[in-house]
CSV table of C-alpha atoms in Angstrom, one decimal:
chain,number,residue,atom,x,y,z
A,1100,MET,CA,-7.5,-0.2,5.3
A,1101,ARG,CA,-5.4,-7.4,6.0
A,1102,LYS,CA,-1.7,-17.1,2.3
A,1103,THR,CA,-2.1,-20.1,0.3
A,1104,ALA,CA,-1.0,-21.0,-3.3
A,1105,THR,CA,-3.0,-19.5,-6.0
A,1106,LYS,CA,-4.8,-21.8,-8.4
A,1107,GLN,CA,-3.9,-19.6,-11.3
A,1108,SER,CA,-1.7,-21.4,-13.8
A,1109,GLY,CA,1.3,-19.9,-15.6
A,1110,LYS,CA,4.4,-18.2,-14.4
A,1111,ILE,CA,3.8,-14.8,-12.9
A,1112,PRO,CA,6.7,-12.3,-13.3
A,1113,ALA,CA,8.1,-11.3,-9.9
A,1114,GLN,CA,7.3,-7.7,-9.0
A,1115,PRO,CA,9.2,-5.5,-6.6
A,1116,GLY,CA,7.8,-5.0,-3.1
A,1117,PRO,CA,8.0,-1.8,-1.1
A,1118,ARG,CA,11.2,-2.9,0.6
A,1119,GLU,CA,13.0,-3.4,-2.7
A,1120,VAL,CA,12.2,0.0,-4.1
A,1121,ALA,CA,12.1,2.4,-1.2
A,1122,SER,CA,14.1,3.1,1.9
A,1123,VAL,CA,11.7,1.4,4.3
A,1124,LYS,CA,13.2,-1.0,6.9
A,1125,PRO,CA,10.2,-2.9,8.3
A,1126,GLY,CA,10.6,-4.6,11.6
A,1127,VAL,CA,8.3,-6.7,13.7
A,1128,PRO,CA,8.1,-5.5,17.4
A,1129,THR,CA,9.4,-8.1,19.8
A,1130,ASP,CA,7.5,-6.7,22.8
A,1131,ALA,CA,4.2,-8.4,23.3
A,1132,GLU,CA,2.4,-5.1,23.8
A,1133,SER,CA,3.7,-3.6,20.5
A,1134,VAL,CA,1.4,-3.8,17.5
A,1135,ILE,CA,2.2,-2.5,14.0
A,1136,PRO,CA,-0.4,0.1,13.0
A,1137,GLY,CA,-3.1,-1.8,11.1
A,1138,ALA,CA,-2.6,-5.0,12.9
A,1139,GLY,CA,-4.6,-4.0,15.9
A,1140,PRO,CA,-6.9,-1.5,17.6
A,1141,SER,CA,-6.3,2.2,17.1
A,1142,THR,CA,-4.5,4.3,19.7
A,1143,HIS,CA,-7.5,6.5,19.7
A,1144,PRO,CA,-10.2,5.0,22.0
A,1145,GLY,CA,-13.2,3.7,20.1
A,1146,GLU,CA,-11.6,4.2,16.7
A,1147,ARG,CA,-10.5,1.2,14.6
A,1148,PRO,CA,-7.7,1.5,12.0
A,1149,THR,CA,-9.3,1.7,8.5
A,1150,VAL,CA,-8.5,2.6,4.9
A,1151,ARG,CA,-11.9,4.4,4.5
A,1152,LEU,CA,-10.3,7.0,2.2
A,1153,ARG,CA,-11.4,9.9,4.5
A,1154,ASP,CA,-9.8,13.3,4.1
A,1155,ALA,CA,-7.1,13.4,6.8
A,1156,GLY,CA,-5.8,16.4,8.7
A,1157,PRO,CA,-2.1,17.1,9.2
A,1158,ASP,CA,-2.2,15.5,12.7
A,1159,ASP,CA,-4.2,12.4,11.6
A,1160,ALA,CA,-1.9,9.4,12.2
A,1161,PRO,CA,-1.6,6.8,9.4
A,1162,ARG,CA,-4.0,3.9,9.9
A,1163,TYR,CA,-1.8,1.3,8.2
A,1164,ALA,CA,2.0,1.0,8.4
A,1165,PRO,CA,4.0,-0.2,5.4
A,1166,GLU,CA,5.5,-2.8,7.7
A,1167,TRP,CA,2.1,-4.4,8.3
A,1168,LEU,CA,1.2,-4.3,4.7
A,1169,GLU,CA,4.5,-5.9,3.7
A,1170,LEU,CA,4.1,-8.6,6.3
A,1171,ARG,CA,0.8,-9.7,4.9
A,1172,GLU,CA,1.4,-9.2,1.2
A,1173,GLY,CA,2.7,-12.7,0.5
A,1174,PRO,CA,-0.1,-14.5,2.4
A,1175,ASP,CA,-2.6,-12.1,0.9
A,1176,ALA,CA,-1.4,-13.0,-2.6
A,1177,ALA,CA,-1.5,-16.7,-1.9
A,1178,ALA,CA,-5.0,-16.5,-0.4
A,1179,ARG,CA,-6.8,-14.5,-3.2
A,1180,ALA,CA,-9.2,-16.6,-5.3
A,1181,GLY,CA,-7.5,-17.4,-8.6
A,1182,ASP,CA,-10.7,-19.1,-9.7
A,1183,LEU,CA,-12.3,-15.7,-10.2
A,1184,ILE,CA,-9.7,-14.5,-12.7
A,1185,ASP,CA,-11.0,-16.4,-15.7
A,1186,PRO,CA,-14.5,-15.1,-15.5
A,1187,LEU,CA,-13.0,-11.6,-15.0
A,1188,ARG,CA,-10.8,-12.0,-18.0
A,1189,ILE,CA,-13.8,-13.0,-20.2
A,1190,ARG,CA,-15.8,-10.0,-19.1
A,1191,LEU,CA,-12.8,-7.6,-19.6
A,1192,ALA,CA,-12.2,-9.1,-23.1
A,1193,ASN,CA,-15.8,-8.3,-24.1
A,1194,LEU,CA,-16.0,-4.8,-22.8
A,1195,PRO,CA,-17.2,-2.4,-25.6
A,1196,GLY,CA,-14.6,-0.2,-27.2
A,1197,LYS,CA,-11.7,-1.7,-25.2
A,1198,ALA,CA,-8.4,-0.1,-26.1
A,1199,GLY,CA,-6.7,-1.0,-22.8
A,1200,LEU,CA,-7.8,-1.5,-19.3
A,1201,VAL,CA,-8.4,1.4,-16.8
A,1202,ILE,CA,-8.4,-0.1,-13.3
A,1203,HIS,CA,-9.3,1.8,-10.1
A,1204,ASP,CA,-7.8,0.3,-6.9
A,1205,LEU,CA,-9.6,1.6,-3.8
A,1206,GLY,CA,-7.7,1.7,-0.5
A,1207,CYS,CA,-4.6,0.6,-2.4
A,1208,GLY,CA,-2.1,0.8,0.5
A,1209,THR,CA,1.3,0.0,-0.9
A,1210,GLY,CA,-0.2,-1.4,-4.1
A,1211,SER,CA,-0.2,-5.1,-3.4
A,1212,MET,CA,-3.4,-5.7,-5.4
A,1213,GLY,CA,-1.8,-4.3,-8.5
A,1214,ARG,CA,1.3,-6.4,-8.1
A,1215,TRP,CA,-0.8,-9.5,-7.8
A,1216,LEU,CA,-3.4,-8.8,-10.5
A,1217,ALA,CA,-1.7,-6.8,-13.3
A,1218,PRO,CA,0.6,-9.7,-14.3
A,1219,ARG,CA,-2.5,-12.0,-14.5
A,1220,LEU,CA,-4.4,-9.8,-17.1
A,1221,ASP,CA,-3.5,-9.3,-20.7
A,1222,GLY,CA,-3.3,-6.0,-22.6
A,1223,PRO,CA,-2.2,-2.4,-21.7
A,1224,GLN,CA,-3.3,-1.3,-18.2
A,1225,HIS,CA,-3.6,2.0,-16.5
A,1226,TRP,CA,-4.1,1.7,-12.7
A,1227,ILE,CA,-5.6,4.6,-10.7
A,1228,LEU,CA,-4.5,4.1,-7.1
A,1229,HIS,CA,-6.7,5.5,-4.4
A,1230,ASP,CA,-5.7,5.9,-0.7
A,1231,ARG,CA,-6.1,8.5,2.0
A,1232,ASP,CA,-2.4,8.2,3.0
A,1233,PRO,CA,0.1,10.0,0.6
A,1234,TYR,CA,2.9,8.1,2.2
A,1235,LEU,CA,1.4,4.7,1.2
A,1236,LEU,CA,0.5,6.1,-2.3
A,1237,HIS,CA,4.2,6.9,-2.8
A,1238,PHE,CA,5.1,3.3,-2.1
A,1239,ALA,CA,2.3,2.1,-4.4
A,1240,ALA,CA,3.6,4.2,-7.2
A,1241,VAL,CA,7.2,3.3,-7.0
A,1242,ALA,CA,6.5,-0.4,-6.5
A,1243,SER,CA,3.9,-0.7,-9.2
A,1244,PRO,CA,4.1,-3.5,-11.8
A,1245,ARG,CA,5.6,-2.6,-15.2
A,1246,SER,CA,4.0,-5.2,-17.5
A,1247,ALA,CA,0.9,-7.3,-18.0
A,1248,ALA,CA,0.7,-11.0,-18.6
A,1249,ASP,CA,1.4,-10.6,-22.3
A,1250,GLY,CA,4.1,-8.1,-21.8
A,1251,SER,CA,1.9,-5.0,-22.5
A,1252,ARG,CA,2.8,-1.8,-20.6
A,1253,VAL,CA,1.3,-1.0,-17.2
A,1254,THR,CA,1.1,2.6,-16.0
A,1255,VAL,CA,-0.2,4.1,-12.8
A,1256,GLU,CA,-1.4,7.3,-11.3
A,1257,THR,CA,-2.3,8.1,-7.7
A,1258,ARG,CA,-5.3,9.9,-6.2
A,1259,ARG,CA,-6.6,10.8,-2.7
A,1260,GLY,CA,-10.3,10.6,-2.2
A,1261,ASP,CA,-13.4,9.5,-0.2
A,1262,VAL,CA,-15.1,6.2,-1.0
A,1263,GLY,CA,-18.3,7.6,0.5
A,1264,LEU,CA,-18.4,10.2,-2.4
A,1265,LEU,CA,-17.6,7.7,-5.2
A,1266,THR,CA,-20.0,8.2,-8.1
A,1267,PRO,CA,-20.5,6.6,-11.6
A,1268,ASP,CA,-19.0,9.8,-13.1
A,1269,ALA,CA,-15.8,9.3,-11.0
A,1270,LEU,CA,-15.6,5.8,-12.6
A,1271,ALA,CA,-16.3,7.0,-16.2
A,1272,GLY,CA,-14.2,5.0,-18.6
A,1273,ALA,CA,-13.3,2.4,-15.9
A,1274,SER,CA,-12.8,-1.2,-16.9
A,1275,LEU,CA,-12.5,-2.6,-13.4
A,1276,VAL,CA,-12.7,-1.6,-9.7
A,1277,THR,CA,-10.6,-3.5,-7.2
A,1278,ALA,CA,-10.0,-3.4,-3.5
A,1279,SER,CA,-8.4,-5.6,-0.9
A,1280,ALA,CA,-9.3,-5.9,2.8
A,1281,LEU,CA,-11.7,-2.9,2.4
A,1282,LEU,CA,-15.3,-4.1,2.5
A,1283,ASP,CA,-15.2,-5.0,6.2
A,1284,VAL,CA,-14.2,-1.5,7.2
A,1285,LEU,CA,-17.1,0.2,5.4
A,1286,THR,CA,-20.6,1.0,6.5
A,1287,ARG,CA,-23.7,-0.3,4.8
A,1288,GLU,CA,-24.2,3.1,3.2
A,1289,GLU,CA,-20.7,3.1,1.9
A,1290,ILE,CA,-21.0,-0.3,0.4
A,1291,GLU,CA,-24.2,0.7,-1.3
A,1292,THR,CA,-22.5,3.8,-2.7
A,1293,LEU,CA,-19.7,1.6,-4.0
A,1294,ALA,CA,-22.2,-0.8,-5.6
A,1295,THR,CA,-24.1,2.1,-7.2
A,1296,ALA,CA,-21.0,3.6,-8.6
A,1297,CYS,CA,-19.7,0.4,-10.1
A,1298,THR,CA,-23.0,-0.7,-11.6
A,1299,GLY,CA,-23.7,2.8,-12.8
A,1300,ALA,CA,-20.4,2.8,-14.6
A,1301,GLY,CA,-21.0,-0.7,-16.0
A,1302,CYS,CA,-17.7,-2.0,-14.7
A,1303,PRO,CA,-17.0,-5.2,-12.8
A,1304,ALA,CA,-15.6,-5.1,-9.3
A,1305,LEU,CA,-13.1,-7.6,-7.7
A,1306,LEU,CA,-13.2,-7.1,-3.9
A,1307,THR,CA,-10.8,-9.5,-2.1
A,1308,LEU,CA,-10.0,-10.6,1.4
A,1309,SER,CA,-13.0,-9.5,3.4
A,1310,VAL,CA,-13.1,-11.0,6.8
A,1311,ALA,CA,-15.6,-13.8,7.3
A,1312,GLY,CA,-15.6,-13.8,11.1
A,1313,ARG,CA,-14.2,-17.3,11.4
A,1314,VAL,CA,-10.8,-18.3,12.7
A,1315,GLU,CA,-9.3,-21.7,13.4
A,1316,LEU,CA,-6.3,-22.2,15.6
A,1317,THR,CA,-4.4,-25.5,16.0
A,1318,PRO,CA,-3.9,-26.6,18.7
A,1319,SER,CA,-7.2,-25.2,20.1
A,1320,ASP,CA,-7.8,-23.4,23.3
A,1321,PRO,CA,-11.0,-23.0,25.4
A,1322,LEU,CA,-10.8,-19.2,25.0
A,1323,ASP,CA,-10.6,-19.3,21.2
A,1324,ASP,CA,-14.4,-18.8,20.6
A,1325,GLU,CA,-14.7,-16.1,23.2
A,1326,ILE,CA,-11.9,-14.0,21.8
A,1327,ALA,CA,-13.3,-14.5,18.2
A,1328,ASP,CA,-16.7,-13.3,19.3
A,1329,ALA,CA,-15.3,-10.3,21.0
A,1330,PHE,CA,-13.2,-9.4,18.0
A,1331,ASN,CA,-16.1,-9.7,15.6
A,1332,ALA,CA,-18.1,-7.4,17.9
A,1333,HIS,CA,-15.2,-4.9,17.7
A,1334,GLN,CA,-15.2,-5.2,13.9
A,1335,ARG,CA,-18.9,-3.9,14.0
A,1336,ARG,CA,-18.1,-0.8,16.0
A,1337,GLY,CA,-19.4,2.6,14.7
A,1338,GLY,CA,-21.6,1.1,12.1
A,1339,LEU,CA,-18.8,-0.8,10.3
A,1340,LEU,CA,-20.0,-4.1,8.9
A,1341,GLY,CA,-17.0,-6.3,9.7
A,1342,PRO,CA,-17.8,-9.9,9.0
A,1343,ASP,CA,-21.3,-8.9,7.7
A,1344,ALA,CA,-19.8,-6.9,4.8
A,1345,VAL,CA,-19.6,-9.6,2.2
A,1346,THR,CA,-23.3,-10.4,2.6
A,1347,ALA,CA,-24.2,-6.7,2.4
A,1348,ALA,CA,-22.1,-6.3,-0.7
A,1349,CYS,CA,-23.6,-9.3,-2.4
A,1350,GLU,CA,-27.1,-7.9,-1.7
A,1351,ALA,CA,-26.1,-4.4,-2.9
A,1352,PHE,CA,-24.6,-5.5,-6.2
A,1353,SER,CA,-27.3,-8.1,-6.9
A,1354,GLU,CA,-30.1,-5.5,-6.3
A,1355,ARG,CA,-28.5,-3.3,-8.9
A,1356,GLY,CA,-28.4,-6.1,-11.5
A,1357,ALA,CA,-24.9,-7.4,-11.2
A,1358,THR,CA,-24.0,-11.1,-11.2
A,1359,VAL,CA,-22.1,-11.9,-8.1
A,1360,ARG,CA,-19.6,-14.7,-7.5
A,1361,LEU,CA,-18.0,-15.5,-4.1
A,1362,HIS,CA,-15.0,-17.6,-3.3
A,1363,PRO,CA,-13.2,-18.4,-0.1
A,1364,SER,CA,-9.7,-16.9,0.4
A,1365,ALA,CA,-8.4,-17.9,3.7
A,1366,TRP,CA,-5.0,-17.1,5.2
A,1367,ARG,CA,-3.3,-20.4,6.2
A,1368,LEU,CA,-0.5,-19.4,8.5
A,1369,GLY,CA,2.2,-21.8,9.7
A,1370,PRO,CA,5.8,-21.6,10.9
A,1371,ALA,CA,6.9,-19.8,7.8
A,1372,GLU,CA,4.5,-17.0,8.5
A,1373,SER,CA,5.3,-16.6,12.2
A,1374,ALA,CA,6.1,-12.9,12.1
A,1375,LEU,CA,2.6,-12.2,10.6
A,1376,THR,CA,0.9,-14.6,12.9
A,1377,ALA,CA,2.5,-12.9,16.0
A,1378,GLN,CA,1.3,-9.5,14.8
A,1379,TRP,CA,-2.1,-10.8,13.9
A,1380,LEU,CA,-2.5,-12.4,17.3
A,1381,ARG,CA,-1.6,-9.2,19.2
A,1382,GLY,CA,-4.0,-7.2,17.2
A,1383,TRP,CA,-6.8,-9.9,17.3
A,1384,VAL,CA,-6.5,-10.3,21.1
A,1385,GLY,CA,-6.1,-6.6,21.6
A,1386,ALA,CA,-9.3,-5.7,19.8
A,1387,ALA,CA,-11.2,-8.4,21.7
A,1388,VAL,CA,-10.0,-7.0,25.0
A,1389,GLU,CA,-10.8,-3.4,23.9
A,1390,GLU,CA,-14.3,-4.6,23.2
A,1391,ARG,CA,-14.7,-6.7,26.4
A,1392,PRO,CA,-12.4,-5.4,29.1
A,1393,GLU,CA,-13.4,-8.3,31.4
A,1394,LEU,CA,-11.3,-10.6,29.2
A,1395,LYS,CA,-8.1,-8.7,30.0
A,1396,VAL,CA,-6.7,-11.2,32.6
A,1397,PRO,CA,-7.4,-14.5,30.8
A,1398,ALA,CA,-6.5,-12.9,27.5
A,1399,GLU,CA,-3.0,-12.0,28.8
A,1400,ARG,CA,-2.4,-15.7,29.6
A,1401,TYR,CA,-3.9,-16.7,26.3
A,1402,LEU,CA,-1.8,-14.3,24.2
A,1403,ARG,CA,1.4,-15.3,26.1
A,1404,ASP,CA,0.8,-19.0,25.4
A,1405,ARG,CA,-0.2,-18.4,21.8
A,1406,LEU,CA,3.0,-16.3,21.1
A,1407,GLU,CA,5.2,-19.0,22.7
A,1408,ALA,CA,3.6,-21.6,20.5
A,1409,CYS,CA,4.1,-19.4,17.5
A,1410,ARG,CA,7.8,-18.9,18.3
A,1411,ALA,CA,8.2,-22.6,18.7
A,1412,GLY,CA,6.6,-23.3,15.3
A,1413,GLU,CA,3.8,-25.2,16.9
A,1414,LEU,CA,0.8,-22.9,16.0
A,1415,LYS,CA,-1.2,-23.0,12.8
A,1416,VAL,CA,-3.9,-20.4,12.1
A,1417,VAL,CA,-6.6,-20.3,9.4
A,1418,VAL,CA,-8.2,-16.8,9.1
A,1419,HIS,CA,-11.2,-17.1,6.8
A,1420,HIS,CA,-11.9,-14.4,4.2
A,1421,SER,CA,-14.1,-14.1,1.1
A,1422,ASP,CA,-13.4,-12.7,-2.4
A,1423,LEU,CA,-16.2,-11.2,-4.4
A,1424,LEU,CA,-16.5,-10.7,-8.1
A,1425,ALA,CA,-19.4,-8.5,-9.2
A,1426,LEU,CA,-20.1,-8.4,-12.9
A,1427,SER,CA,-22.2,-5.4,-13.7
A,1428,ARG,CA,-24.1,-5.0,-16.9
A,1429,PRO,CA,-21.9,-3.0,-19.3
A,1430,THR,CA,-23.1,0.5,-20.2
A,1431,GLY,CA,-22.2,2.9,-23.0
A,1432,GLY,CA,-19.8,4.5,-20.5
A,1433,ALA,CA,-17.7,1.5,-20.0
A,1434,SER,CA,-14.3,1.5,-21.6
């Protein structure tokens, strides 16, 4: 439905997180077999947790738990590419007929993108938060930012929808489309649909924290590469693009006339992020074993050793991601 200090200058007002505004009491499982929903493979065989904005039935379990999203919010915010903010600001300042920004956040989860980005942009903002899970949409709404960088008002509304049905008409009047940790859980067709909708509406897109398929662990272990390869194969199940998503998105937006900029946005996890690292490890290894069951026995030893090193503060992990800014040609329909 997924870190280091941002390079963006200036003091950013603190915004409330889900724990501060709602009665959620996140906890990290201590059992090595426990994985917070969203951190690892789905309980349904062959299905990977996603935020693909599909219509869900009453018995459809949430793909992402607020606990997982809260664990990763700080590292996500630190990893996002601040270098893409200035070119985005320039484009937004030059949009025709601008009387305030209308920003669509796809797969918003608990709203972490808005809490990160809204205080970095000037002027009144209205955020339209999209997610398949009404529970997460509730947290996104109550924990939304209240003011922009210059003190202007920020308002929000929530919607449920399907990214596969997104159209330029649905984005009419949009100033910007954002998403975080979304591209890699889309198919090529869905990425092309997203690019068509954004370029058709003439609005830029800031798409952050897409997995790049590269992980560095210190100290190293002989099984690192094999686990990583199996995990990447798992990411590509069912036609999802996984680590190929950023390349596909660059091609899709470029073919439709947008100017595309990429910037690395790696998680850099050390002792201070041990709770997130432990959950990420369980999910990472679990997905690898689900993809290649023959890894089960060596992976059990591997995970045990890695978790022990994590608890001892001896493990450092770099999980590589990419941020993409696509600047579409403005149209008469842009706000």
